[in-house]
mmCIF file of C-alpha atoms and ligand atoms in Angstrom:
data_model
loop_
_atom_site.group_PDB
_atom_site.id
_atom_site.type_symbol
_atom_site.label_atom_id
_atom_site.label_comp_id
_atom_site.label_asym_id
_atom_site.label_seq_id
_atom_site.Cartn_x
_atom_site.Cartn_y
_atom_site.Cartn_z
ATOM 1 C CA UNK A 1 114.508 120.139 40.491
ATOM 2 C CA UNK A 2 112.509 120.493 37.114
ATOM 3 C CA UNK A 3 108.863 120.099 37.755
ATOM 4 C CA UNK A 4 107.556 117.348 36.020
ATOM 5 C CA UNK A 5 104.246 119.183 35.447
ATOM 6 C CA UNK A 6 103.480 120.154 31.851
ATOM 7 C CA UNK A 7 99.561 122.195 31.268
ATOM 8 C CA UNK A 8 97.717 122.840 28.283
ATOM 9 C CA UNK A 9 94.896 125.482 27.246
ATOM 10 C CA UNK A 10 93.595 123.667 23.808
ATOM 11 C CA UNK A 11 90.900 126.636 22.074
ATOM 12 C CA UNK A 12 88.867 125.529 19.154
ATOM 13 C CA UNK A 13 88.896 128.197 16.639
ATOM 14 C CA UNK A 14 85.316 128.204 16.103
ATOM 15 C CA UNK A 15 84.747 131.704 16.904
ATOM 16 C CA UNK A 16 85.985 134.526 19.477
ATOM 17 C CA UNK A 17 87.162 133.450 22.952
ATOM 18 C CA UNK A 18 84.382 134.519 25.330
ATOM 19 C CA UNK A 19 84.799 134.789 29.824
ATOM 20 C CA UNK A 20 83.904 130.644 29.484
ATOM 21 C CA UNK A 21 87.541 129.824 27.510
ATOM 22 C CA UNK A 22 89.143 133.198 29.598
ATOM 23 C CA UNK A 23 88.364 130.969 33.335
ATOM 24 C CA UNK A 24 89.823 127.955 31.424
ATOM 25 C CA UNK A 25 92.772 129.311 30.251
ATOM 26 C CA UNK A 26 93.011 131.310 33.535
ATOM 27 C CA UNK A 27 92.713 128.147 35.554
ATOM 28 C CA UNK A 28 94.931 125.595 33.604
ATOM 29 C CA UNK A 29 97.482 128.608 33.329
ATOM 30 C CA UNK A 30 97.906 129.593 37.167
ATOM 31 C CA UNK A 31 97.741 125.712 38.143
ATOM 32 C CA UNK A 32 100.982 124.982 36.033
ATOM 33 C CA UNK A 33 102.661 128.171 36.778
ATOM 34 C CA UNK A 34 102.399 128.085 40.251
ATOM 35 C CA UNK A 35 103.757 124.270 40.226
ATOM 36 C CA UNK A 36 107.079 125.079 37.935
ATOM 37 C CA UNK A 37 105.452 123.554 35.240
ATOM 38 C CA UNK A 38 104.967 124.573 31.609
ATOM 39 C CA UNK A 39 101.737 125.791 29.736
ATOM 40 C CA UNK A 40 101.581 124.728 26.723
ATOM 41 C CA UNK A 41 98.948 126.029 23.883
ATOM 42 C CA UNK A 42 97.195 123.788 20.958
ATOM 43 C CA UNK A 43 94.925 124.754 18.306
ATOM 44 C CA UNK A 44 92.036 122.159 18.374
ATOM 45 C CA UNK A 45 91.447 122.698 14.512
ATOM 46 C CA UNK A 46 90.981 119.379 13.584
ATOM 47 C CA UNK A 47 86.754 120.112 12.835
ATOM 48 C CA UNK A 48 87.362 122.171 9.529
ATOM 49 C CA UNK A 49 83.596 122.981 9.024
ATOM 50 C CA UNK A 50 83.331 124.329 12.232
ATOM 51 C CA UNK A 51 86.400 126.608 12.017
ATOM 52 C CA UNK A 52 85.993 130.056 11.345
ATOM 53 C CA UNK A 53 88.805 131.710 8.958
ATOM 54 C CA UNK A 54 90.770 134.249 11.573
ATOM 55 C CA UNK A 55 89.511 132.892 14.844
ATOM 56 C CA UNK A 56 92.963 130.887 15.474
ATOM 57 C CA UNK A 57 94.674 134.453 14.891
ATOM 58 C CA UNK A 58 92.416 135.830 16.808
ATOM 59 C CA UNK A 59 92.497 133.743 19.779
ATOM 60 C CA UNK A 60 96.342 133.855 19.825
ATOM 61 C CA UNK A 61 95.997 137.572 19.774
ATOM 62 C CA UNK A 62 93.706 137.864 22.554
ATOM 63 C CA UNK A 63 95.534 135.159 24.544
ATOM 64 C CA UNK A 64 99.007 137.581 24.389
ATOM 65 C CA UNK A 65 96.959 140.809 24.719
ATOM 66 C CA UNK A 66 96.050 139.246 28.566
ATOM 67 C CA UNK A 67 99.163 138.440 29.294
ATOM 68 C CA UNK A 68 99.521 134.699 28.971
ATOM 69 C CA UNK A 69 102.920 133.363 27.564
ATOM 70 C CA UNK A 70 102.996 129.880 26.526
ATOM 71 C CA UNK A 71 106.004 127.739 26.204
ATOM 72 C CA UNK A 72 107.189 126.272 22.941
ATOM 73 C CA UNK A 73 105.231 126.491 19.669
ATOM 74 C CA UNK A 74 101.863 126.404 18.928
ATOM 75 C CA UNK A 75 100.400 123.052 17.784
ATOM 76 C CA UNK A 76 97.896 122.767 15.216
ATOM 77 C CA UNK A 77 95.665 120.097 14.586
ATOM 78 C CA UNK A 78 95.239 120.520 11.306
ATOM 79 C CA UNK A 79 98.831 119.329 10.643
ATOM 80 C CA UNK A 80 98.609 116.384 12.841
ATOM 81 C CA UNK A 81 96.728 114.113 10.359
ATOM 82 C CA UNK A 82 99.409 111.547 10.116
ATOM 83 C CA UNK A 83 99.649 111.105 13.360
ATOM 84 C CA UNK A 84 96.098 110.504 14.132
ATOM 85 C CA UNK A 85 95.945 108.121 10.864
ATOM 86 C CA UNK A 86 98.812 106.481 11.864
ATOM 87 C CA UNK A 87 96.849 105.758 15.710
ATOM 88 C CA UNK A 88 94.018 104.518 14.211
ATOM 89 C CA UNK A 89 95.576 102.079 12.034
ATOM 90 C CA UNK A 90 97.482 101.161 15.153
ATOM 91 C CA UNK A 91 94.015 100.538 16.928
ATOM 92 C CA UNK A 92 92.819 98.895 13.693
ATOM 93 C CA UNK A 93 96.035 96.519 13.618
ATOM 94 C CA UNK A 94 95.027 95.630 17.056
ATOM 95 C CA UNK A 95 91.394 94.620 16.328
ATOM 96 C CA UNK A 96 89.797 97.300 18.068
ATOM 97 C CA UNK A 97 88.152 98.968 15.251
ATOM 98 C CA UNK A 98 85.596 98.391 12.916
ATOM 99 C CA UNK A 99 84.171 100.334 10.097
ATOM 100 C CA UNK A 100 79.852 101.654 10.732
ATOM 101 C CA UNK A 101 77.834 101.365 7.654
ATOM 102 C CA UNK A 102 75.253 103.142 10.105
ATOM 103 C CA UNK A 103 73.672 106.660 8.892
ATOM 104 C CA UNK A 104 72.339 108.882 11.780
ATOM 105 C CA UNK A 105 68.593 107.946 10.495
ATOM 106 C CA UNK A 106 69.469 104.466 11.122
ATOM 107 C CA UNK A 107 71.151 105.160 14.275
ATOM 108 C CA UNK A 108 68.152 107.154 15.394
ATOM 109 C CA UNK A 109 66.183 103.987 14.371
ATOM 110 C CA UNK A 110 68.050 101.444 16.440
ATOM 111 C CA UNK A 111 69.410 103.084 19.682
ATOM 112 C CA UNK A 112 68.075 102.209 22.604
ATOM 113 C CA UNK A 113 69.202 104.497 25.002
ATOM 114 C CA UNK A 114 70.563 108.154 25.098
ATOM 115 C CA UNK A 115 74.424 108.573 25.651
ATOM 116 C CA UNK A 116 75.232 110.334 28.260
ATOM 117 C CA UNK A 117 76.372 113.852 26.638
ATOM 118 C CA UNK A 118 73.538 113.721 24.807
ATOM 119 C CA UNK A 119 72.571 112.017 21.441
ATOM 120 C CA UNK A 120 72.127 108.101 21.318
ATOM 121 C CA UNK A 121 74.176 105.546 22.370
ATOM 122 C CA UNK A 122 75.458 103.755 19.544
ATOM 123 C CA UNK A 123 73.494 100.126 19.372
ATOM 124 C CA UNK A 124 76.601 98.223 17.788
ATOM 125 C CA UNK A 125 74.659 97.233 14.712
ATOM 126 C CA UNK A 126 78.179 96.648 12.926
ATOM 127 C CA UNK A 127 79.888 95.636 15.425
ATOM 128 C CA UNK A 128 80.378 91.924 13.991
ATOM 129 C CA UNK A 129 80.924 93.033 10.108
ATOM 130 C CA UNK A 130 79.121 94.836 7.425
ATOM 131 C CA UNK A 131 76.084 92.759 5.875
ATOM 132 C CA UNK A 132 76.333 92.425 1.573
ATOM 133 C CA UNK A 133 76.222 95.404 -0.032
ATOM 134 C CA UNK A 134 76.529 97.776 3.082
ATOM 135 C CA UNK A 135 79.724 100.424 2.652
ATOM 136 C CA UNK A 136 81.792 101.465 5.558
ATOM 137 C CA UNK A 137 81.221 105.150 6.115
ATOM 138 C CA UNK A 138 83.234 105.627 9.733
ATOM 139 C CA UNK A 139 85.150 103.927 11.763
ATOM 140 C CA UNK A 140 84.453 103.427 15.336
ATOM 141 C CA UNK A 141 86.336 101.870 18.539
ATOM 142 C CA UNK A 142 85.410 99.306 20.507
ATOM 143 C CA UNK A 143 84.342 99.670 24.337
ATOM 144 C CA UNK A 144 83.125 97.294 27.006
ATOM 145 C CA UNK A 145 80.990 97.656 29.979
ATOM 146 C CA UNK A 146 83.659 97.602 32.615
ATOM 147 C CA UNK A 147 83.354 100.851 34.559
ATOM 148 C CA UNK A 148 86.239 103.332 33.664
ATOM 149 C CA UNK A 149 86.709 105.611 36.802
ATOM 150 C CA UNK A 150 89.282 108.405 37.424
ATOM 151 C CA UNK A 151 89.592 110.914 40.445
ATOM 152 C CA UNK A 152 88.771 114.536 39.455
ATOM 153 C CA UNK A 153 91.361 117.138 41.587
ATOM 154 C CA UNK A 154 87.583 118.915 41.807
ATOM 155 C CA UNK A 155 84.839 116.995 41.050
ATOM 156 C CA UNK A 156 85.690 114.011 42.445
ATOM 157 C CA UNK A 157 85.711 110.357 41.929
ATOM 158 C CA UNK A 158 84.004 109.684 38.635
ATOM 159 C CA UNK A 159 83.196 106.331 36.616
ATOM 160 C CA UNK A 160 81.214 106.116 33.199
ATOM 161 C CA UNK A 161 80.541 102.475 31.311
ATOM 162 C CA UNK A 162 81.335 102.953 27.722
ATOM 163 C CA UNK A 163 79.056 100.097 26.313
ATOM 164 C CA UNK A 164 76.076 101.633 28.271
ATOM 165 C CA UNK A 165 77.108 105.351 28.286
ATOM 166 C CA UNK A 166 78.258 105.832 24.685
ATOM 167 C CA UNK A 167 78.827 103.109 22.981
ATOM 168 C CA UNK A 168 81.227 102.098 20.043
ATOM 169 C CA UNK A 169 82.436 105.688 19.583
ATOM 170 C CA UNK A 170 83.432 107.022 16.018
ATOM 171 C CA UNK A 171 87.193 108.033 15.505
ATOM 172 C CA UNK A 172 87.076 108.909 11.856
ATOM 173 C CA UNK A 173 83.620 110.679 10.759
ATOM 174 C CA UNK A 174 81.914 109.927 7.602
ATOM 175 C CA UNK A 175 83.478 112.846 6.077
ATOM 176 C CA UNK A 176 86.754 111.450 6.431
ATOM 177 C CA UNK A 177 87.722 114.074 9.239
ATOM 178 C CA UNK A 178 89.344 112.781 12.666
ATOM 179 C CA UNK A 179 87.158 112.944 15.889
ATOM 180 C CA UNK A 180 87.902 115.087 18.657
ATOM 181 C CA UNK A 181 88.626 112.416 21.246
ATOM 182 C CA UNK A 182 91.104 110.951 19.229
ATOM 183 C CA UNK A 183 93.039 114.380 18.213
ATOM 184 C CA UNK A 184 92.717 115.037 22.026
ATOM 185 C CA UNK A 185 94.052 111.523 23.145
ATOM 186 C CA UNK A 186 97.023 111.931 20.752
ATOM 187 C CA UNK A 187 98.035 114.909 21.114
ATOM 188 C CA UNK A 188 98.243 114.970 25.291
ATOM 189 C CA UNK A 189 100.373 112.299 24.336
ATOM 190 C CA UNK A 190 102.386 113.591 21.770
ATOM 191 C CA UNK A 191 102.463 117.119 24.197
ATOM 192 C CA UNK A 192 103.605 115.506 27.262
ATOM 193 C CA UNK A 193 101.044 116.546 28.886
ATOM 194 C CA UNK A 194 100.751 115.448 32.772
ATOM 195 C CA UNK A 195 97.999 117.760 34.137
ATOM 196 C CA UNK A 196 94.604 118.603 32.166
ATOM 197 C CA UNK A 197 92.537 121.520 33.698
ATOM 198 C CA UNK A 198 89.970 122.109 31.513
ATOM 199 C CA UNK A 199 85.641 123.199 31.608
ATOM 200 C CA UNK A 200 83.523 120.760 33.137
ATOM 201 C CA UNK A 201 81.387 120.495 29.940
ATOM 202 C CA UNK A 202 84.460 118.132 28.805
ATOM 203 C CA UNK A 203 83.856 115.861 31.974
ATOM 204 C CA UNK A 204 81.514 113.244 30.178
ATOM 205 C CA UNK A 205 84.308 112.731 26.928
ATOM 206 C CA UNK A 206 87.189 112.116 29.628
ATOM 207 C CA UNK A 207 85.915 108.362 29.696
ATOM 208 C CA UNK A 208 86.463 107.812 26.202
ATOM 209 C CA UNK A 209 90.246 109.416 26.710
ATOM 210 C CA UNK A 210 90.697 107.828 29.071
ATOM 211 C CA UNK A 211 89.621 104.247 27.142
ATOM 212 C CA UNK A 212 91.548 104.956 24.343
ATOM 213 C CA UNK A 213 94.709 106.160 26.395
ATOM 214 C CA UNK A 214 94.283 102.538 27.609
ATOM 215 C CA UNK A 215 93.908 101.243 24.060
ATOM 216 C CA UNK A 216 96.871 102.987 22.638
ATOM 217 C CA UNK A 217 99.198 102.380 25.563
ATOM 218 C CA UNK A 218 99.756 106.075 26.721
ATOM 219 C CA UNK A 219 99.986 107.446 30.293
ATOM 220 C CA UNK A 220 96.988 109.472 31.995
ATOM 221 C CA UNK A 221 96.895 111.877 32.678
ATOM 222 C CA UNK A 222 95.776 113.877 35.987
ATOM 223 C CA UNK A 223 92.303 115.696 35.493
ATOM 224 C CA UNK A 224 90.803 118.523 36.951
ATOM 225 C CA UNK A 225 87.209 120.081 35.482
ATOM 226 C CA UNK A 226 86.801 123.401 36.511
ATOM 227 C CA UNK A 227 83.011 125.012 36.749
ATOM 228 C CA UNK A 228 81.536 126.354 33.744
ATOM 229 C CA UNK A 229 80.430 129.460 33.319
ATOM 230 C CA UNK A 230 76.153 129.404 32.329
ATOM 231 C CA UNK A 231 74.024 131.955 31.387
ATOM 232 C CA UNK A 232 70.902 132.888 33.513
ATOM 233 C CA UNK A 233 69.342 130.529 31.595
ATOM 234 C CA UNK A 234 71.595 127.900 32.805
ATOM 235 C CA UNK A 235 72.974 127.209 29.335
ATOM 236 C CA UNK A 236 76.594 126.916 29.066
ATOM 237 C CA UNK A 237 78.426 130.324 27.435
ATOM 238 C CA UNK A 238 79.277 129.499 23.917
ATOM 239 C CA UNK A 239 79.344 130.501 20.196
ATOM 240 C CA UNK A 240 75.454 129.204 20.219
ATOM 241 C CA UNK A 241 74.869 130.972 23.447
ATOM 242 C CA UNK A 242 76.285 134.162 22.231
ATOM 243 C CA UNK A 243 78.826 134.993 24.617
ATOM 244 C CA UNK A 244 80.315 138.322 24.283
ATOM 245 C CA UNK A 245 83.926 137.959 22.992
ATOM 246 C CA UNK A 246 86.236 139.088 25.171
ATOM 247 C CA UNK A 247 87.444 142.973 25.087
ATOM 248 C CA UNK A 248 91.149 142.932 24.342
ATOM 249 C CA UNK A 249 91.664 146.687 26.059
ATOM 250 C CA UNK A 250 89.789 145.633 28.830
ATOM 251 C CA UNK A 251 92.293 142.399 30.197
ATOM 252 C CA UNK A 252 92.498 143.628 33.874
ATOM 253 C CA UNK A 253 88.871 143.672 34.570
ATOM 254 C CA UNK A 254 88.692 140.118 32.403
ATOM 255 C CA UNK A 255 90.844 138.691 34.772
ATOM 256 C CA UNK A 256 90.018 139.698 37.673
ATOM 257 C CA UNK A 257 86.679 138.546 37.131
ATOM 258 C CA UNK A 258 87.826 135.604 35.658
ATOM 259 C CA UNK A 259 89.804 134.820 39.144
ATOM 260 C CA UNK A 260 86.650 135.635 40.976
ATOM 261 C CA UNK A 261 84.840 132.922 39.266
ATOM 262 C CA UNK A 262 87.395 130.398 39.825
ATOM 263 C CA UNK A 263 87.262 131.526 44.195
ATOM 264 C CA UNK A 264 90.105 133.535 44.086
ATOM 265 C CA UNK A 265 89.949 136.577 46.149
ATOM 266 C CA UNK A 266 90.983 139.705 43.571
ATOM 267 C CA UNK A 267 91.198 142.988 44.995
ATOM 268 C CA UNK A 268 89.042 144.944 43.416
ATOM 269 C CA UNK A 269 91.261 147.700 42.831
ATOM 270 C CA UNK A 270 92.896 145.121 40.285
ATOM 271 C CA UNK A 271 90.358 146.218 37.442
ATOM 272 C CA UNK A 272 92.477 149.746 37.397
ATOM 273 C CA UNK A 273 95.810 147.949 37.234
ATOM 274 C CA UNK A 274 97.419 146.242 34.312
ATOM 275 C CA UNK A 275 97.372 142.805 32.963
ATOM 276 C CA UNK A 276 100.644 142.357 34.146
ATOM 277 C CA UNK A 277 99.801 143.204 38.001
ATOM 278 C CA UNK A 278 96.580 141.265 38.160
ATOM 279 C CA UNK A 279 98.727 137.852 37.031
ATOM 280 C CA UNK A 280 101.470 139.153 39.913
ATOM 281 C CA UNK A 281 98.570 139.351 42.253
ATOM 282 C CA UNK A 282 97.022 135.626 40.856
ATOM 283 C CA UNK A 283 100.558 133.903 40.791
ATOM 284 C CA UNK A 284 101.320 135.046 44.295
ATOM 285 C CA UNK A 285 97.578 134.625 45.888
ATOM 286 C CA UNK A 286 96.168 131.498 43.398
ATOM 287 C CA UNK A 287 94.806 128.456 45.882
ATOM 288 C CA UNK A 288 93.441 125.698 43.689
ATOM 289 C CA UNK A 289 92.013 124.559 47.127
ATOM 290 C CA UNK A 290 89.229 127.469 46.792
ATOM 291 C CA UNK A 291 88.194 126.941 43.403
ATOM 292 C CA UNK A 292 84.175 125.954 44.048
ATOM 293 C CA UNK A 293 83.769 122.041 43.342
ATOM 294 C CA UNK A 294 80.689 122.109 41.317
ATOM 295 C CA UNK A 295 80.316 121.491 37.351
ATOM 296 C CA UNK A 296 78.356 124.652 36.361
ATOM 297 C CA UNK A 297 77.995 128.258 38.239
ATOM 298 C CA UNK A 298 75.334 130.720 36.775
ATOM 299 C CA UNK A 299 77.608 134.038 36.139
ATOM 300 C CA UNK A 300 76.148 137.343 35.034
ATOM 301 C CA UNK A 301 78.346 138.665 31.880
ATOM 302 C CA UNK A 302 77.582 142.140 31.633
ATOM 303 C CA UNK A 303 77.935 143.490 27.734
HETATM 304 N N1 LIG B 401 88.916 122.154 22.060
HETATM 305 C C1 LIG B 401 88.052 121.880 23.166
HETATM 306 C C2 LIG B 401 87.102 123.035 23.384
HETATM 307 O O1 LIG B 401 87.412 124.144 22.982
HETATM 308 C C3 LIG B 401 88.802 121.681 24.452
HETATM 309 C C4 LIG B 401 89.410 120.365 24.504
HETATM 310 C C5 LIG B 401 90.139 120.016 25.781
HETATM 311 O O2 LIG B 401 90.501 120.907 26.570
HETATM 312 O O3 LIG B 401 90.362 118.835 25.948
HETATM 313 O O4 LIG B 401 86.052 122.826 23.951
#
């Protein structure tokens, strides 16, 4: 029987892939392969400022100099625009979206609270229509208060309340670019995607997916946040972090350190092998039951 199971690993092309976006790919990859199912690969490009021109190439490179093979073609954000205009003015048609005259001095003015990744929690100041004279710059949905909970395969059971949490969350920026959360939504959709096994720093937005899979009438998906590699400092490996990129004649010892992380047993000898005999090893050995259940593991990353 065809498994039903369809994975993603979706990179933003915002610089280099580093060991963080290696244990992510590593994890989402083994989990679908060893089910039957496929791995697909998107390129979360949707945040044009942030891009950086040759990362995408890059990132594919990398990605097929350790060995990964992804089924079907790549998808690109950046050429998904209709589709993420045409759900909004789906959500819009359905009352669930309003356009926010608010700037972010104003916002810093009137929140009350901080949202819960951070920032403020958006006060609803337009909620119930634009006073005279005040211009629509974005366009936010509409949440309510009602907890939205989900079971994490790792972290557990989880519930956020929008109204409190985030608030009215923006799904077309002031610069007339699409948000994350609603490329994300649509495109898991669009993808097929049954199974999301992604970095933990993602947990907190899987609320607002979740909310507008609701909205938009999609299916969700299953959900499992893998621990995220930090610094000594605690701080999350990224671009702003600088994480080393990853060393593209060096894929062996990447990976097996990369299966370490996740609690998978890699024999050291692995690091002398090739690429091709560590994923033997991983696809054969890979128990998604020993994968540490936490959100964040401090990792040394030697240079
Ligand atoms: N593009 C996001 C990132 O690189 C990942 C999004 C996701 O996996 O849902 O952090």
């Amino acid at each position: 029987m065809k498994s039903q199971y369809r994975g993603r690993f979706a990179p933003s092309p915002t610089g280099p892939l580093h060991f963080g976006s290696l244990v992510a790919a590593v994890g989402s990859y083994l989990d679908a392969r060893t089910q039957g199912g496929e791995w697909l690969l998107r390129l979360e490009d949707v945040d044009t400022p942030r891009i950086v021109p040759g990362a995408a190439e890059q990132i594919l490179a990398t990605l097929a100099a350790f060995g990964f093979e992804w089924d079907g073609p790549v998808l690109w954000q950046s050429q998904r625009f209709e589709a993420y205009a045409e759900a909004l003015a789906r959500l819009q048609l359905a009352g669930l979206v309003y356009g926010c005259a608010c700037s972010r001095k104003e916002i810093a003015d009137s929140a009350r609270r901080p949202a819960i990744d951070g920032g403020l929690a958006y006060p609803g100041t337009c909620r119930n229509g634009l006073s005279d004279g005040r211009l629509a710059r974005a366009w936010r949905l509409r949440v309510d208060d009602r907890a939205i909970s989900f079971i994490d395969r790792l972290q557990g059971r989880l519930a956020q309340q929008l109204e409190s949490d985030v608030g009215d969350f923006v799904l077309r920026r002031a610069d007339g670019l699409f948000a994350y959360q609603l490329a994300v939504a649509v495109d898991d959709d669009f993808q097929g995607i049954s199974d999301i096994v992604r970095g933990a720093d993602l947990l907190a937005s899987t609320p607002r997916q979740i909310w507008l899979q609701r909205c938009l009438g999609f299916t969700e998906p299953r959900y499992a946040h893998l621990p995220v590699v930090s610094n000594a400092a605690g701080e999350k490996l990224s671009k702003q972090t600088r994480a080393p990129r990853l060393n593209i004649s060096d894929a062996a010892p990447e990976l097996v350190r990369a299966l370490q992380f996740l609690g998978q047993p890699a024999p050291a000898e692995l690091v002398r092998a090739k690429a091709r005999d560590v994923w033997a090893w991983a696809i054969e050995n890979w128990r998604f039951a020993a994968i540490p259940r936490v959100a964040t593991i401090p990792w040394a990353i030697l240079p």
